[in-house]
């Protein structure tokens, strides 16, 4: 008897990261990556220029997160972010990308009233901003919203674990450490899947629990502070690239120090202007 491989042979031309296709990535590509056992990266972006850099780097999924509140708009939390802000910046990210699947967050207050409100705002992100999918927080508590949005033809990414829009009730701490909380998270993940979500973000979840959730779902899991065994990993780009000032979350790895690089460039420009070195002859028209 011939044993079948655990995963289908990988086709590098179809890979999400490093693949050869130039068309826009869809949720069907995301599902196929899960079947292949392919791990893939996701980054946030909030403007066309940054999004274009990530798109050119091959990042397959770009999230226009409500994290824009903290790292782009100057709010203390994500809670104040509005649909107007989300729509404006999501549209910019879509214009800056050609290949990446762009996912837009539904901000706090955009879906809590119920399914009809959720569908109205999800539709706005698709029609006015051009996103390919939306993301909302909560499993069972957002079940009806997820079902209606998906049934209406809009892909939904769920967000479980630490849900920043609920910071006023749960704070910033690891979720799912007790047996009861772990069972609830698994139940929420399966509820999101049953409601039609195409992926689930797991934020600040113990690695063992995230691995168990990943094994139990046929849709991909996306980890942020959830260990190495999720199907994908996401980071807020300003944390990843060293633009964030102050304390950096433990789960973040800084791949550059752009805050220092940009600051050094600004100081060099200012020194040249103050000292009369800029503009020089080569920068001047006659």
PDB file of C-alpha atoms in Angstrom:
ATOM      1  CA  UNK A   1       0.000   0.000   0.000  1.00  0.00           C
ATOM      2  CA  UNK A   2       1.297   3.467  -0.893  1.00  0.00           C
ATOM      3  CA  UNK A   3       1.223   6.002   1.921  1.00  0.00           C
ATOM      4  CA  UNK A   4      -0.101   9.444   1.048  1.00  0.00           C
ATOM      5  CA  UNK A   5       1.917  12.516   2.098  1.00  0.00           C
ATOM      6  CA  UNK A   6       0.564  14.580   4.976  1.00  0.00           C
ATOM      7  CA  UNK A   7       0.487  17.667   2.732  1.00  0.00           C
ATOM      8  CA  UNK A   8       0.134  18.148  -0.973  1.00  0.00           C
ATOM      9  CA  UNK A   9       3.447  18.864  -2.722  1.00  0.00           C
ATOM     10  CA  UNK A  10       4.272  22.541  -2.548  1.00  0.00           C
ATOM     11  CA  UNK A  11       3.965  24.524  -5.761  1.00  0.00           C
ATOM     12  CA  UNK A  12       6.241  27.533  -5.361  1.00  0.00           C
ATOM     13  CA  UNK A  13       4.492  29.340  -8.187  1.00  0.00           C
ATOM     14  CA  UNK A  14       1.327  29.410  -6.065  1.00  0.00           C
ATOM     15  CA  UNK A  15       2.989  30.432  -2.807  1.00  0.00           C
ATOM     16  CA  UNK A  16       1.534  33.460  -1.062  1.00  0.00           C
ATOM     17  CA  UNK A  17       4.991  34.802  -0.216  1.00  0.00           C
ATOM     18  CA  UNK A  18       7.444  34.462  -3.082  1.00  0.00           C
ATOM     19  CA  UNK A  19       4.829  33.223  -5.534  1.00  0.00           C
ATOM     20  CA  UNK A  20       4.913  34.168  -9.216  1.00  0.00           C
ATOM     21  CA  UNK A  21       1.309  35.215  -9.747  1.00  0.00           C
ATOM     22  CA  UNK A  22       0.766  38.969 -10.100  1.00  0.00           C
ATOM     23  CA  UNK A  23      -3.026  39.078  -9.739  1.00  0.00           C
ATOM     24  CA  UNK A  24      -4.659  40.181  -6.516  1.00  0.00           C
ATOM     25  CA  UNK A  25      -4.544  37.485  -3.810  1.00  0.00           C
ATOM     26  CA  UNK A  26      -7.941  36.203  -2.668  1.00  0.00           C
ATOM     27  CA  UNK A  27      -9.321  34.270   0.280  1.00  0.00           C
ATOM     28  CA  UNK A  28      -9.230  31.159  -1.934  1.00  0.00           C
ATOM     29  CA  UNK A  29      -5.438  31.522  -2.106  1.00  0.00           C
ATOM     30  CA  UNK A  30      -5.380  31.808   1.691  1.00  0.00           C
ATOM     31  CA  UNK A  31      -7.347  28.568   2.030  1.00  0.00           C
ATOM     32  CA  UNK A  32      -5.055  26.784  -0.435  1.00  0.00           C
ATOM     33  CA  UNK A  33      -2.005  27.856   1.585  1.00  0.00           C
ATOM     34  CA  UNK A  34      -3.496  26.171   4.665  1.00  0.00           C
ATOM     35  CA  UNK A  35      -3.890  22.953   2.688  1.00  0.00           C
ATOM     36  CA  UNK A  36      -0.247  23.149   1.552  1.00  0.00           C
ATOM     37  CA  UNK A  37       0.977  23.776   5.084  1.00  0.00           C
ATOM     38  CA  UNK A  38       2.492  27.090   3.936  1.00  0.00           C
ATOM     39  CA  UNK A  39       3.305  29.739   6.521  1.00  0.00           C
ATOM     40  CA  UNK A  40       2.909  33.365   5.435  1.00  0.00           C
ATOM     41  CA  UNK A  41       3.382  36.918   6.733  1.00  0.00           C
ATOM     42  CA  UNK A  42       0.921  39.767   7.227  1.00  0.00           C
ATOM     43  CA  UNK A  43       1.745  43.392   8.055  1.00  0.00           C
ATOM     44  CA  UNK A  44      -0.343  46.429   8.827  1.00  0.00           C
ATOM     45  CA  UNK A  45      -0.251  49.551   6.655  1.00  0.00           C
ATOM     46  CA  UNK A  46      -2.091  52.869   6.793  1.00  0.00           C
ATOM     47  CA  UNK A  47      -0.992  54.758   3.681  1.00  0.00           C
ATOM     48  CA  UNK A  48      -0.332  54.136   0.004  1.00  0.00           C
ATOM     49  CA  UNK A  49       3.461  54.593   0.101  1.00  0.00           C
ATOM     50  CA  UNK A  50       4.117  52.170   2.946  1.00  0.00           C
ATOM     51  CA  UNK A  51       1.648  49.681   1.480  1.00  0.00           C
ATOM     52  CA  UNK A  52       3.433  49.820  -1.875  1.00  0.00           C
ATOM     53  CA  UNK A  53       6.745  48.957  -0.194  1.00  0.00           C
ATOM     54  CA  UNK A  54       5.223  45.912   1.488  1.00  0.00           C
ATOM     55  CA  UNK A  55       3.450  44.886  -1.709  1.00  0.00           C
ATOM     56  CA  UNK A  56       6.729  45.051  -3.645  1.00  0.00           C
ATOM     57  CA  UNK A  57       8.394  43.017  -0.868  1.00  0.00           C
ATOM     58  CA  UNK A  58       5.854  40.253  -1.495  1.00  0.00           C
ATOM     59  CA  UNK A  59       3.773  40.572   1.675  1.00  0.00           C
ATOM     60  CA  UNK A  60       0.612  38.699   0.622  1.00  0.00           C
ATOM     61  CA  UNK A  61      -1.888  40.167   3.093  1.00  0.00           C
ATOM     62  CA  UNK A  62      -1.928  43.777   4.291  1.00  0.00           C
ATOM     63  CA  UNK A  63      -4.147  44.711   7.224  1.00  0.00           C
ATOM     64  CA  UNK A  64      -5.457  48.245   7.575  1.00  0.00           C
ATOM     65  CA  UNK A  65      -5.818  47.777  11.306  1.00  0.00           C
ATOM     66  CA  UNK A  66      -7.527  50.022  13.806  1.00  0.00           C
ATOM     67  CA  UNK A  67      -4.020  50.032  15.296  1.00  0.00           C
ATOM     68  CA  UNK A  68      -3.813  53.183  13.153  1.00  0.00           C
ATOM     69  CA  UNK A  69      -5.285  54.866  16.216  1.00  0.00           C
ATOM     70  CA  UNK A  70      -2.156  54.228  18.291  1.00  0.00           C
ATOM     71  CA  UNK A  71       0.615  54.457  15.730  1.00  0.00           C
ATOM     72  CA  UNK A  72      -0.730  56.758  13.001  1.00  0.00           C
ATOM     73  CA  UNK A  73      -3.442  59.063  14.359  1.00  0.00           C
ATOM     74  CA  UNK A  74      -2.082  59.767  17.836  1.00  0.00           C
ATOM     75  CA  UNK A  75      -4.868  58.222  19.921  1.00  0.00           C
ATOM     76  CA  UNK A  76      -4.036  56.415  23.161  1.00  0.00           C
ATOM     77  CA  UNK A  77      -6.070  53.343  22.133  1.00  0.00           C
ATOM     78  CA  UNK A  78      -7.857  51.977  19.064  1.00  0.00           C
ATOM     79  CA  UNK A  79     -11.287  52.858  20.457  1.00  0.00           C
ATOM     80  CA  UNK A  80     -11.628  56.403  18.980  1.00  0.00           C
ATOM     81  CA  UNK A  81     -10.974  55.273  15.361  1.00  0.00           C
ATOM     82  CA  UNK A  82     -13.962  56.113  13.141  1.00  0.00           C
ATOM     83  CA  UNK A  83     -15.392  54.589   9.982  1.00  0.00           C
ATOM     84  CA  UNK A  84     -14.470  57.766   8.093  1.00  0.00           C
ATOM     85  CA  UNK A  85     -10.822  57.360   9.117  1.00  0.00           C
ATOM     86  CA  UNK A  86     -10.843  53.649   8.386  1.00  0.00           C
ATOM     87  CA  UNK A  87     -12.396  54.145   4.951  1.00  0.00           C
ATOM     88  CA  UNK A  88     -10.012  56.953   3.985  1.00  0.00           C
ATOM     89  CA  UNK A  89      -6.839  55.078   4.944  1.00  0.00           C
ATOM     90  CA  UNK A  90      -8.059  51.717   3.616  1.00  0.00           C
ATOM     91  CA  UNK A  91      -8.630  53.311   0.218  1.00  0.00           C
ATOM     92  CA  UNK A  92      -5.088  54.677   0.279  1.00  0.00           C
ATOM     93  CA  UNK A  93      -3.650  51.235   1.051  1.00  0.00           C
ATOM     94  CA  UNK A  94      -5.676  49.643  -1.747  1.00  0.00           C
ATOM     95  CA  UNK A  95      -4.355  52.249  -4.197  1.00  0.00           C
ATOM     96  CA  UNK A  96      -0.810  51.494  -3.052  1.00  0.00           C
ATOM     97  CA  UNK A  97      -1.031  47.747  -3.697  1.00  0.00           C
ATOM     98  CA  UNK A  98      -1.486  45.512  -6.715  1.00  0.00           C
ATOM     99  CA  UNK A  99      -1.048  41.963  -5.401  1.00  0.00           C
ATOM    100  CA  UNK A 100      -1.762  41.909  -1.674  1.00  0.00           C
ATOM    101  CA  UNK A 101      -5.133  41.033  -0.227  1.00  0.00           C
ATOM    102  CA  UNK A 102      -6.133  44.163   1.704  1.00  0.00           C
ATOM    103  CA  UNK A 103      -8.165  43.565   4.871  1.00  0.00           C
ATOM    104  CA  UNK A 104      -9.891  46.499   6.557  1.00  0.00           C
ATOM    105  CA  UNK A 105     -10.783  46.568  10.254  1.00  0.00           C
ATOM    106  CA  UNK A 106     -14.295  47.357  11.414  1.00  0.00           C
ATOM    107  CA  UNK A 107     -13.532  49.821  14.239  1.00  0.00           C
ATOM    108  CA  UNK A 108     -15.180  49.968  17.638  1.00  0.00           C
ATOM    109  CA  UNK A 109     -18.814  51.023  17.332  1.00  0.00           C
ATOM    110  CA  UNK A 110     -19.072  49.925  13.699  1.00  0.00           C
ATOM    111  CA  UNK A 111     -20.675  46.518  14.332  1.00  0.00           C
ATOM    112  CA  UNK A 112     -21.628  46.182  18.012  1.00  0.00           C
ATOM    113  CA  UNK A 113     -25.245  47.269  17.405  1.00  0.00           C
ATOM    114  CA  UNK A 114     -25.912  44.156  15.371  1.00  0.00           C
ATOM    115  CA  UNK A 115     -25.701  42.432  11.983  1.00  0.00           C
ATOM    116  CA  UNK A 116     -27.371  45.179   9.933  1.00  0.00           C
ATOM    117  CA  UNK A 117     -24.977  47.854  11.179  1.00  0.00           C
ATOM    118  CA  UNK A 118     -22.055  45.483  10.646  1.00  0.00           C
ATOM    119  CA  UNK A 119     -23.065  44.737   7.059  1.00  0.00           C
ATOM    120  CA  UNK A 120     -23.598  48.416   6.288  1.00  0.00           C
ATOM    121  CA  UNK A 121     -20.085  49.341   7.440  1.00  0.00           C
ATOM    122  CA  UNK A 122     -18.439  46.278   5.893  1.00  0.00           C
ATOM    123  CA  UNK A 123     -20.113  47.164   2.598  1.00  0.00           C
ATOM    124  CA  UNK A 124     -18.750  50.690   2.886  1.00  0.00           C
ATOM    125  CA  UNK A 125     -15.185  49.401   3.223  1.00  0.00           C
ATOM    126  CA  UNK A 126     -15.643  47.193   0.159  1.00  0.00           C
ATOM    127  CA  UNK A 127     -17.459  49.718  -2.064  1.00  0.00           C
ATOM    128  CA  UNK A 128     -15.788  52.991  -1.020  1.00  0.00           C
ATOM    129  CA  UNK A 129     -12.305  51.760  -0.070  1.00  0.00           C
ATOM    130  CA  UNK A 130     -11.961  48.653  -2.254  1.00  0.00           C
ATOM    131  CA  UNK A 131     -10.790  46.211   0.427  1.00  0.00           C
ATOM    132  CA  UNK A 132     -10.970  42.493  -0.294  1.00  0.00           C
ATOM    133  CA  UNK A 133     -12.078  41.495   3.206  1.00  0.00           C
ATOM    134  CA  UNK A 134     -12.970  42.941   6.604  1.00  0.00           C
ATOM    135  CA  UNK A 135     -11.904  42.027  10.140  1.00  0.00           C
ATOM    136  CA  UNK A 136     -13.928  42.178  13.330  1.00  0.00           C
ATOM    137  CA  UNK A 137     -13.317  41.185  16.911  1.00  0.00           C
ATOM    138  CA  UNK A 138     -15.099  38.441  18.836  1.00  0.00           C
ATOM    139  CA  UNK A 139     -16.225  34.878  18.244  1.00  0.00           C
ATOM    140  CA  UNK A 140     -19.639  33.910  19.575  1.00  0.00           C
ATOM    141  CA  UNK A 141     -20.517  37.501  20.444  1.00  0.00           C
ATOM    142  CA  UNK A 142     -20.003  38.519  16.799  1.00  0.00           C
ATOM    143  CA  UNK A 143     -21.506  35.374  15.327  1.00  0.00           C
ATOM    144  CA  UNK A 144     -24.598  36.977  13.777  1.00  0.00           C
ATOM    145  CA  UNK A 145     -22.535  39.831  12.330  1.00  0.00           C
ATOM    146  CA  UNK A 146     -20.037  37.454  10.758  1.00  0.00           C
ATOM    147  CA  UNK A 147     -22.738  35.247   9.284  1.00  0.00           C
ATOM    148  CA  UNK A 148     -24.631  38.104   7.621  1.00  0.00           C
ATOM    149  CA  UNK A 149     -21.504  39.760   6.213  1.00  0.00           C
ATOM    150  CA  UNK A 150     -20.249  36.458   4.771  1.00  0.00           C
ATOM    151  CA  UNK A 151     -23.678  35.541   3.384  1.00  0.00           C
ATOM    152  CA  UNK A 152     -23.710  38.922   1.643  1.00  0.00           C
ATOM    153  CA  UNK A 153     -20.488  38.087  -0.209  1.00  0.00           C
ATOM    154  CA  UNK A 154     -17.847  39.846   1.908  1.00  0.00           C
ATOM    155  CA  UNK A 155     -15.015  37.722   3.375  1.00  0.00           C
ATOM    156  CA  UNK A 156     -14.519  38.075   7.130  1.00  0.00           C
ATOM    157  CA  UNK A 157     -11.372  37.641   9.225  1.00  0.00           C
ATOM    158  CA  UNK A 158     -12.083  37.070  12.914  1.00  0.00           C
ATOM    159  CA  UNK A 159      -9.961  38.370  15.807  1.00  0.00           C
ATOM    160  CA  UNK A 160      -9.746  36.499  19.126  1.00  0.00           C
ATOM    161  CA  UNK A 161      -7.623  36.482  22.271  1.00  0.00           C
ATOM    162  CA  UNK A 162      -6.660  40.010  23.245  1.00  0.00           C
ATOM    163  CA  UNK A 163      -9.159  42.180  21.406  1.00  0.00           C
ATOM    164  CA  UNK A 164      -7.853  45.774  21.675  1.00  0.00           C
ATOM    165  CA  UNK A 165     -11.301  47.334  21.218  1.00  0.00           C
ATOM    166  CA  UNK A 166     -12.216  45.748  24.577  1.00  0.00           C
ATOM    167  CA  UNK A 167      -9.186  47.188  26.351  1.00  0.00           C
ATOM    168  CA  UNK A 168     -11.402  48.983  28.876  1.00  0.00           C
ATOM    169  CA  UNK A 169     -12.729  45.647  30.150  1.00  0.00           C
ATOM    170  CA  UNK A 170      -9.877  43.162  29.629  1.00  0.00           C
ATOM    171  CA  UNK A 171      -6.728  45.321  29.690  1.00  0.00           C
ATOM    172  CA  UNK A 172      -3.515  44.353  27.877  1.00  0.00           C
ATOM    173  CA  UNK A 173      -2.673  40.865  29.110  1.00  0.00           C
ATOM    174  CA  UNK A 174      -2.302  37.337  27.795  1.00  0.00           C
ATOM    175  CA  UNK A 175      -5.647  35.628  27.217  1.00  0.00           C
ATOM    176  CA  UNK A 176      -6.661  31.974  27.635  1.00  0.00           C
ATOM    177  CA  UNK A 177      -4.412  30.964  30.526  1.00  0.00           C
ATOM    178  CA  UNK A 178      -7.130  29.354  32.649  1.00  0.00           C
ATOM    179  CA  UNK A 179      -8.885  26.171  31.562  1.00  0.00           C
ATOM    180  CA  UNK A 180     -12.188  28.023  31.301  1.00  0.00           C
ATOM    181  CA  UNK A 181     -10.678  30.812  29.196  1.00  0.00           C
ATOM    182  CA  UNK A 182      -8.913  28.296  26.942  1.00  0.00           C
ATOM    183  CA  UNK A 183     -12.138  26.366  26.328  1.00  0.00           C
ATOM    184  CA  UNK A 184     -13.928  29.629  25.580  1.00  0.00           C
ATOM    185  CA  UNK A 185     -11.260  30.650  23.061  1.00  0.00           C
ATOM    186  CA  UNK A 186     -11.462  27.293  21.274  1.00  0.00           C
ATOM    187  CA  UNK A 187     -15.246  27.576  21.226  1.00  0.00           C
ATOM    188  CA  UNK A 188     -15.029  31.110  19.825  1.00  0.00           C
ATOM    189  CA  UNK A 189     -12.597  30.034  17.111  1.00  0.00           C
ATOM    190  CA  UNK A 190     -14.852  27.199  15.984  1.00  0.00           C
ATOM    191  CA  UNK A 191     -17.878  29.522  16.079  1.00  0.00           C
ATOM    192  CA  UNK A 192     -16.087  32.011  13.842  1.00  0.00           C
ATOM    193  CA  UNK A 193     -15.181  29.227  11.425  1.00  0.00           C
ATOM    194  CA  UNK A 194     -18.741  27.896  11.399  1.00  0.00           C
ATOM    195  CA  UNK A 195     -20.035  31.420  10.746  1.00  0.00           C
ATOM    196  CA  UNK A 196     -17.924  31.561   7.600  1.00  0.00           C
ATOM    197  CA  UNK A 197     -14.764  33.416   8.651  1.00  0.00           C
ATOM    198  CA  UNK A 198     -11.856  32.644   6.306  1.00  0.00           C
ATOM    199  CA  UNK A 199      -9.131  33.199   8.950  1.00  0.00           C
ATOM    200  CA  UNK A 200      -8.735  33.882  12.665  1.00  0.00           C
ATOM    201  CA  UNK A 201      -6.246  36.245  14.316  1.00  0.00           C
ATOM    202  CA  UNK A 202      -5.023  35.020  17.713  1.00  0.00           C
ATOM    203  CA  UNK A 203      -3.498  37.826  19.788  1.00  0.00           C
ATOM    204  CA  UNK A 204      -1.586  37.354  23.058  1.00  0.00           C
ATOM    205  CA  UNK A 205      -2.484  33.699  23.482  1.00  0.00           C
ATOM    206  CA  UNK A 206      -0.263  31.005  25.076  1.00  0.00           C
ATOM    207  CA  UNK A 207       1.635  29.141  22.355  1.00  0.00           C
ATOM    208  CA  UNK A 208       0.250  25.723  23.308  1.00  0.00           C
ATOM    209  CA  UNK A 209      -3.336  26.975  23.119  1.00  0.00           C
ATOM    210  CA  UNK A 210      -2.711  28.698  19.767  1.00  0.00           C
ATOM    211  CA  UNK A 211      -1.262  25.454  18.423  1.00  0.00           C
ATOM    212  CA  UNK A 212      -4.332  23.535  19.609  1.00  0.00           C
ATOM    213  CA  UNK A 213      -6.664  26.044  17.948  1.00  0.00           C
ATOM    214  CA  UNK A 214      -4.634  25.834  14.731  1.00  0.00           C
ATOM    215  CA  UNK A 215      -4.899  22.048  14.664  1.00  0.00           C
ATOM    216  CA  UNK A 216      -8.636  22.143  15.325  1.00  0.00           C
ATOM    217  CA  UNK A 217      -9.538  24.524  12.474  1.00  0.00           C
ATOM    218  CA  UNK A 218      -9.551  24.056   8.717  1.00  0.00           C
ATOM    219  CA  UNK A 219      -9.167  27.825   8.232  1.00  0.00           C
ATOM    220  CA  UNK A 220      -5.781  29.481   8.892  1.00  0.00           C
ATOM    221  CA  UNK A 221      -4.790  31.081  12.168  1.00  0.00           C
ATOM    222  CA  UNK A 222      -2.726  34.274  12.254  1.00  0.00           C
ATOM    223  CA  UNK A 223      -0.652  34.803  15.363  1.00  0.00           C
ATOM    224  CA  UNK A 224       0.530  37.950  17.088  1.00  0.00           C
ATOM    225  CA  UNK A 225       2.127  37.041  20.369  1.00  0.00           C
ATOM    226  CA  UNK A 226       0.716  33.523  19.954  1.00  0.00           C
ATOM    227  CA  UNK A 227       3.832  31.421  19.406  1.00  0.00           C
ATOM    228  CA  UNK A 228       5.318  29.762  16.314  1.00  0.00           C
ATOM    229  CA  UNK A 229       2.660  27.182  15.438  1.00  0.00           C
ATOM    230  CA  UNK A 230      -0.022  29.375  13.865  1.00  0.00           C
ATOM    231  CA  UNK A 231      -0.384  29.308  10.082  1.00  0.00           C
ATOM    232  CA  UNK A 232       0.677  32.940   9.668  1.00  0.00           C
ATOM    233  CA  UNK A 233       2.204  35.806  11.640  1.00  0.00           C
ATOM    234  CA  UNK A 234       1.226  39.478  11.735  1.00  0.00           C
ATOM    235  CA  UNK A 235       2.983  42.504  13.191  1.00  0.00           C
ATOM    236  CA  UNK A 236       2.155  46.191  13.352  1.00  0.00           C
ATOM    237  CA  UNK A 237       4.571  47.619  10.821  1.00  0.00           C
ATOM    238  CA  UNK A 238       5.787  50.492  13.011  1.00  0.00           C
ATOM    239  CA  UNK A 239       6.800  47.970  15.678  1.00  0.00           C
ATOM    240  CA  UNK A 240       8.427  45.638  13.121  1.00  0.00           C
ATOM    241  CA  UNK A 241      10.463  48.422  11.514  1.00  0.00           C
ATOM    242  CA  UNK A 242      11.464  50.250  14.697  1.00  0.00           C
ATOM    243  CA  UNK A 243       9.355  53.370  14.166  1.00  0.00           C
ATOM    244  CA  UNK A 244       7.488  53.045  17.469  1.00  0.00           C
ATOM    245  CA  UNK A 245       8.950  55.078  20.294  1.00  0.00           C
ATOM    246  CA  UNK A 246       9.114  53.877  23.879  1.00  0.00           C
ATOM    247  CA  UNK A 247       8.433  50.357  25.095  1.00  0.00           C
ATOM    248  CA  UNK A 248       8.178  47.657  22.424  1.00  0.00           C
ATOM    249  CA  UNK A 249       5.883  44.655  23.009  1.00  0.00           C
ATOM    250  CA  UNK A 250       7.706  41.439  23.953  1.00  0.00           C
ATOM    251  CA  UNK A 251       6.233  39.563  20.978  1.00  0.00           C
ATOM    252  CA  UNK A 252       7.652  42.062  18.476  1.00  0.00           C
ATOM    253  CA  UNK A 253      10.939  41.596  16.665  1.00  0.00           C
ATOM    254  CA  UNK A 254      12.451  44.811  15.299  1.00  0.00           C
ATOM    255  CA  UNK A 255      13.941  44.290  11.847  1.00  0.00           C
ATOM    256  CA  UNK A 256      15.171  47.878  11.468  1.00  0.00           C
ATOM    257  CA  UNK A 257      15.498  51.124  13.425  1.00  0.00           C
ATOM    258  CA  UNK A 258      13.676  53.502  11.123  1.00  0.00           C
ATOM    259  CA  UNK A 259      12.922  55.959  13.914  1.00  0.00           C
ATOM    260  CA  UNK A 260      16.638  56.632  14.358  1.00  0.00           C
ATOM    261  CA  UNK A 261      17.287  56.586  10.593  1.00  0.00           C
ATOM    262  CA  UNK A 262      14.523  59.112   9.928  1.00  0.00           C
ATOM    263  CA  UNK A 263      15.587  61.274  12.857  1.00  0.00           C
ATOM    264  CA  UNK A 264      19.198  61.298  11.655  1.00  0.00           C
ATOM    265  CA  UNK A 265      18.067  62.310   8.165  1.00  0.00           C
ATOM    266  CA  UNK A 266      15.943  65.144   9.546  1.00  0.00           C
ATOM    267  CA  UNK A 267      18.835  66.436  11.656  1.00  0.00           C
ATOM    268  CA  UNK A 268      21.249  66.256   8.718  1.00  0.00           C
ATOM    269  CA  UNK A 269      18.811  68.246   6.573  1.00  0.00           C
ATOM    270  CA  UNK A 270      18.317  70.818   9.324  1.00  0.00           C
ATOM    271  CA  UNK A 271      22.073  71.191   9.846  1.00  0.00           C
ATOM    272  CA  UNK A 272      22.618  71.727   6.112  1.00  0.00           C
ATOM    273  CA  UNK A 273      19.923  74.395   5.980  1.00  0.00           C
ATOM    274  CA  UNK A 274      21.168  76.171   9.100  1.00  0.00           C
ATOM    275  CA  UNK A 275      24.744  76.055   7.855  1.00  0.00           C
ATOM    276  CA  UNK A 276      23.954  77.154   4.306  1.00  0.00           C
ATOM    277  CA  UNK A 277      25.031  73.862   2.718  1.00  0.00           C
ATOM    278  CA  UNK A 278      21.579  73.168   1.265  1.00  0.00           C
ATOM    279  CA  UNK A 279      20.543  73.932  -1.366  1.00  0.00           C
ATOM    280  CA  UNK A 280      23.913  73.678  -3.090  1.00  0.00           C
ATOM    281  CA  UNK A 281      24.669  74.533  -6.712  1.00  0.00           C
ATOM    282  CA  UNK A 282      23.503  71.121  -7.975  1.00  0.00           C
ATOM    283  CA  UNK A 283      20.083  71.712  -6.401  1.00  0.00           C
ATOM    284  CA  UNK A 284      19.646  75.173  -7.904  1.00  0.00           C
ATOM    285  CA  UNK A 285      18.063  76.325 -11.197  1.00  0.00           C
ATOM    286  CA  UNK A 286      19.372  79.254 -13.322  1.00  0.00           C
TER     287      UNK A 286
END
